[in-house]
Amino acid sequence: MNSASDTSQLSNSQRAIDQLGKVLSKNNIDVPILPEVAHRVITLTQDPESNAEQLAAVIQSDPTIGGHVMRIANSSAYTPNSNLVSIQQAVARLGMIEIGNIALLTSVNTKMFNAPAYKKHIDTIWQHALATALWSKEVARAMRSNVEAAFLCGLLHSIGRPVILQTISEAEPSIDLLSDGELEAVFNEFESAYSEAVTTKWQLPEIVAAAISFYKRFNEAPTQPDLAATIAFGTQLASMMLAEQPSKEEEEQLLSSKALTLINLYPDEIETLIGKKEAIKTAMDALLI
């Protein structure tokens, strides 16, 4: 039997797995280029020596991103009076962390990925990633930890997934649309490796790259496992919030999460976190404009 016949006999999901494995083994993953503004924003927000003037200058260098940042900064979720007139004023009012987060989200978005058949899936992945970023930031704040890194890691924690969908979409011969169950199996096998390829290509800080690669196995993280655990807990909070009707069992699972061994938050602190749900929903609505 020749190779063409062999391929035709494989299940659709197995063909996807074979393609993803082949691309990975050849180190030939097509990673989208990180926009220059996003790269500079990440550098500035991770640098304790940077200042608001530098951040404002970077955002202003791209009028489209600057416009989006101002629109979001003037939304009711961030500035009820909606009277900000400049990036400098927005940074002064909201701080470098918030404006940096908004600029990063505006720069890195679903339009980076070329997988039209999976657009709804990418939108869902991105929505969960944003929710995870917002929750992770609040977890880090409760821990008195690095909120900038927590937001960035939360936003990019599942970045390998849309890259996987793009790889499948661009496969030759074409692979039929995978079911949700098939996709979940593919993600479980390849997400970590594809996310690592993105963090390498984008030259993300080491602690960020480690957290993204190890959030599902935070105890194995080579650096700052508590940050990886923060992201793991953030994903749980995000999933519970986005569920149409979260169950009591899900809340109990949250209180018994293994991530708490490193996060070290008490039940009353977790309850306080959960109480921020409506505020985080409002922030999400503004950021998804």
XYZ file of C-alpha atoms in Angstrom, residues 3-273:
271
model
C 1.689 6.459 1.265
C -1.338 8.118 -0.365
C -3.431 5.052 0.380
C -2.040 4.905 3.911
C -3.109 8.509 4.455
C -6.612 7.863 3.155
C -7.054 5.030 5.671
C -6.220 7.185 8.678
C -8.961 8.794 10.749
C -9.353 12.528 10.405
C -8.019 13.171 13.923
C -5.038 10.861 13.362
C -4.167 12.754 10.194
C -4.200 15.968 12.225
C -1.984 14.414 14.899
C 0.447 13.136 12.269
C 0.595 16.554 10.610
C 1.146 18.394 13.890
C 3.829 15.923 14.920
C 5.595 16.259 11.579
C 5.591 20.043 11.719
C 6.843 19.936 15.318
C 9.634 17.452 14.583
C 10.885 19.615 11.723
C 10.680 22.738 13.909
C 8.616 24.246 11.130
C 5.744 25.780 13.101
C 4.343 28.895 11.431
C 4.235 31.272 14.389
C 2.580 34.648 13.724
C 4.895 37.621 14.039
C 4.459 39.475 17.316
C 3.572 43.099 16.537
C 6.408 45.487 17.373
C 4.202 47.524 19.699
C 3.281 44.397 21.663
C 6.927 43.403 21.996
C 7.900 46.832 23.261
C 4.944 46.975 25.669
C 5.937 43.594 27.137
C 9.527 44.778 27.546
C 8.477 47.999 29.261
C 5.915 46.483 31.610
C 8.429 43.840 32.740
C 11.149 46.452 33.338
C 10.989 48.110 36.778
C 13.139 50.960 35.441
C 10.642 51.938 32.710
C 8.268 54.861 33.073
C 4.861 56.109 31.956
C 6.310 58.489 29.369
C 8.072 55.611 27.579
C 4.902 53.506 27.537
C 2.806 56.361 26.184
C 5.356 56.992 23.400
C 5.255 53.325 22.337
C 1.456 53.244 22.191
C 1.302 56.542 20.315
C 3.661 55.162 17.663
C 0.749 53.122 16.268
C -2.343 55.316 15.726
C -4.686 52.323 15.375
C -3.596 50.765 18.647
C -3.572 54.179 20.308
C -7.164 54.736 19.214
C -8.285 51.371 20.575
C -6.514 52.008 23.860
C -8.198 55.383 24.274
C -11.640 53.979 23.439
C -11.277 51.202 26.018
C -9.700 53.497 28.619
C -12.700 55.818 28.234
C -15.231 53.001 28.616
C -17.406 52.840 31.731
C -15.411 49.861 32.977
C -12.274 51.986 33.335
C -13.260 55.652 33.407
C -16.941 56.294 34.250
C -16.705 59.972 33.270
C -15.112 59.101 29.884
C -13.052 62.284 29.791
C -9.537 61.093 28.939
C -8.098 62.962 25.967
C -4.552 61.592 25.612
C -2.507 58.440 26.159
C -0.381 60.298 28.726
C -3.503 61.239 30.668
C -4.792 57.654 30.465
C -1.503 56.308 31.852
C -1.529 58.931 34.625
C -5.138 58.074 35.560
C -5.118 54.294 35.186
C -1.448 53.457 35.633
C 1.121 51.676 33.500
C -0.179 48.224 34.341
C -3.737 48.802 33.107
C -2.773 50.767 29.999
C -0.014 48.278 29.194
C -2.511 45.421 29.473
C -4.995 47.185 27.203
C -2.305 47.946 24.610
C -1.035 44.370 24.699
C -4.509 42.938 24.234
C -5.155 45.345 21.366
C -1.906 44.323 19.652
C -2.233 40.558 20.139
C -5.624 39.335 18.978
C -7.483 36.697 16.999
C -6.735 38.405 13.672
C -3.154 37.150 13.948
C -4.218 33.610 13.102
C -5.217 32.270 9.697
C -7.787 29.533 10.334
C -11.182 30.716 8.991
C -12.867 27.348 9.487
C -12.016 27.491 13.186
C -12.807 31.164 13.796
C -15.458 30.397 16.425
C -13.034 28.126 18.248
C -10.307 30.785 18.187
C -12.763 33.390 19.476
C -13.722 31.055 22.336
C -10.059 30.335 23.143
C -9.328 34.058 23.157
C -12.311 34.853 25.377
C -11.171 32.267 27.920
C -7.590 33.553 27.686
C -8.739 37.100 28.452
C -10.828 35.893 31.383
C -7.816 33.929 32.638
C -5.614 37.030 32.335
C -8.011 39.149 34.367
C -8.477 36.490 37.040
C -4.749 35.715 37.203
C -4.029 39.390 37.759
C -6.445 39.441 40.704
C -4.945 36.240 42.144
C -1.462 37.760 41.879
C -2.710 40.955 43.519
C -4.113 38.926 46.426
C -0.719 37.171 46.701
C 1.117 40.523 46.494
C 2.902 39.088 43.507
C 3.796 40.276 39.983
C 0.458 41.340 38.465
C 2.013 42.368 35.131
C 3.497 38.907 34.569
C 0.285 37.232 35.747
C -1.830 39.119 33.207
C 0.612 38.433 30.374
C 0.891 34.726 31.215
C -2.856 34.401 31.608
C -3.494 36.062 28.251
C -0.991 33.853 26.437
C -1.359 30.626 28.427
C -3.227 28.836 25.606
C -1.484 30.586 22.697
C -0.466 27.213 21.273
C -4.095 26.343 20.545
C -4.805 28.866 17.761
C -1.395 28.051 16.264
C -2.432 24.385 16.233
C -5.696 25.288 14.491
C -3.794 27.336 11.915
C -1.389 24.431 11.304
C -4.285 22.017 10.772
C -6.040 24.482 8.462
C -2.962 24.881 6.284
C -2.206 21.142 6.061
C -1.771 19.493 2.674
C -3.783 17.467 1.808
C -6.510 19.302 3.679
C -7.861 17.860 6.913
C -11.616 17.843 7.474
C -13.029 19.993 10.261
C -12.340 18.319 13.599
C -15.050 17.833 16.214
C -14.761 19.445 19.649
C -13.765 16.090 21.155
C -11.091 15.536 18.521
C -9.750 19.043 19.032
C -9.512 18.571 22.789
C -7.462 15.409 22.287
C -5.160 17.249 19.868
C -4.776 20.178 22.269
C -3.936 17.868 25.167
C -1.134 16.310 23.144
C 0.386 19.367 21.463
C -0.590 22.559 23.296
C 2.488 22.756 25.511
C 4.960 22.171 22.658
C 3.266 24.656 20.334
C 3.002 27.270 23.103
C 6.711 26.836 23.761
C 7.410 27.464 20.072
C 5.479 30.735 20.296
C 7.257 31.912 23.446
C 10.619 31.135 21.830
C 9.773 32.950 18.578
C 8.408 35.941 20.455
C 11.393 36.010 22.848
C 9.183 36.306 25.907
C 10.856 36.675 29.322
C 11.991 33.341 30.764
C 9.614 33.392 33.723
C 6.693 34.078 31.384
C 7.693 31.328 28.963
C 8.038 28.828 31.831
C 4.641 29.695 33.300
C 2.930 29.305 29.926
C 4.642 25.985 29.222
C 4.127 24.548 32.704
C 0.804 25.909 33.986
C -0.765 22.431 33.687
C 2.137 20.898 35.663
C 3.218 23.836 37.761
C 5.159 21.690 40.244
C 7.621 20.931 37.433
C 8.159 24.569 36.408
C 11.923 25.329 36.346
C 11.377 28.897 37.532
C 8.656 30.501 39.666
C 6.207 27.596 39.944
C 3.958 29.903 41.966
C 3.387 31.987 38.819
C 2.492 28.860 36.848
C 0.124 27.859 39.666
C -1.421 31.334 39.567
C -2.243 30.816 35.883
C -3.621 27.336 36.579
C -5.942 28.766 39.227
C -6.825 31.654 36.913
C -7.957 29.176 34.250
C -10.247 27.509 36.793
C -11.773 30.821 37.823
C -12.237 31.768 34.161
C -13.923 28.472 33.291
C -16.291 28.793 36.238
C -17.207 32.373 35.306
C -17.790 31.561 31.637
C -19.920 28.497 32.393
C -23.615 29.255 31.879
C -24.537 27.705 35.208
C -21.509 26.929 37.362
C -22.299 24.153 39.802
C -21.676 23.951 43.531
C -19.291 21.126 42.736
C -17.169 23.476 40.589
C -16.886 25.926 43.483
C -15.852 23.079 45.797
C -13.227 21.970 43.263
C -11.911 25.518 43.232
C -11.466 25.471 47.019
C -9.598 22.151 46.786
C -7.468 23.082 43.775
C -3.935 21.668 43.851
C -2.697 25.092 42.746
C -3.505 26.409 46.230
C -0.515 24.515 47.629
C 1.685 27.125 45.930
C -0.688 30.088 45.805
C -1.350 29.820 49.544
C -4.634 31.712 49.650
C -7.136 31.051 52.427
C -10.828 30.219 51.815
C -11.961 33.730 52.789
C -9.468 35.230 50.302
C -10.811 32.954 47.582
C -14.360 34.024 48.420
C -13.252 37.640 48.078
C -11.759 36.776 44.676
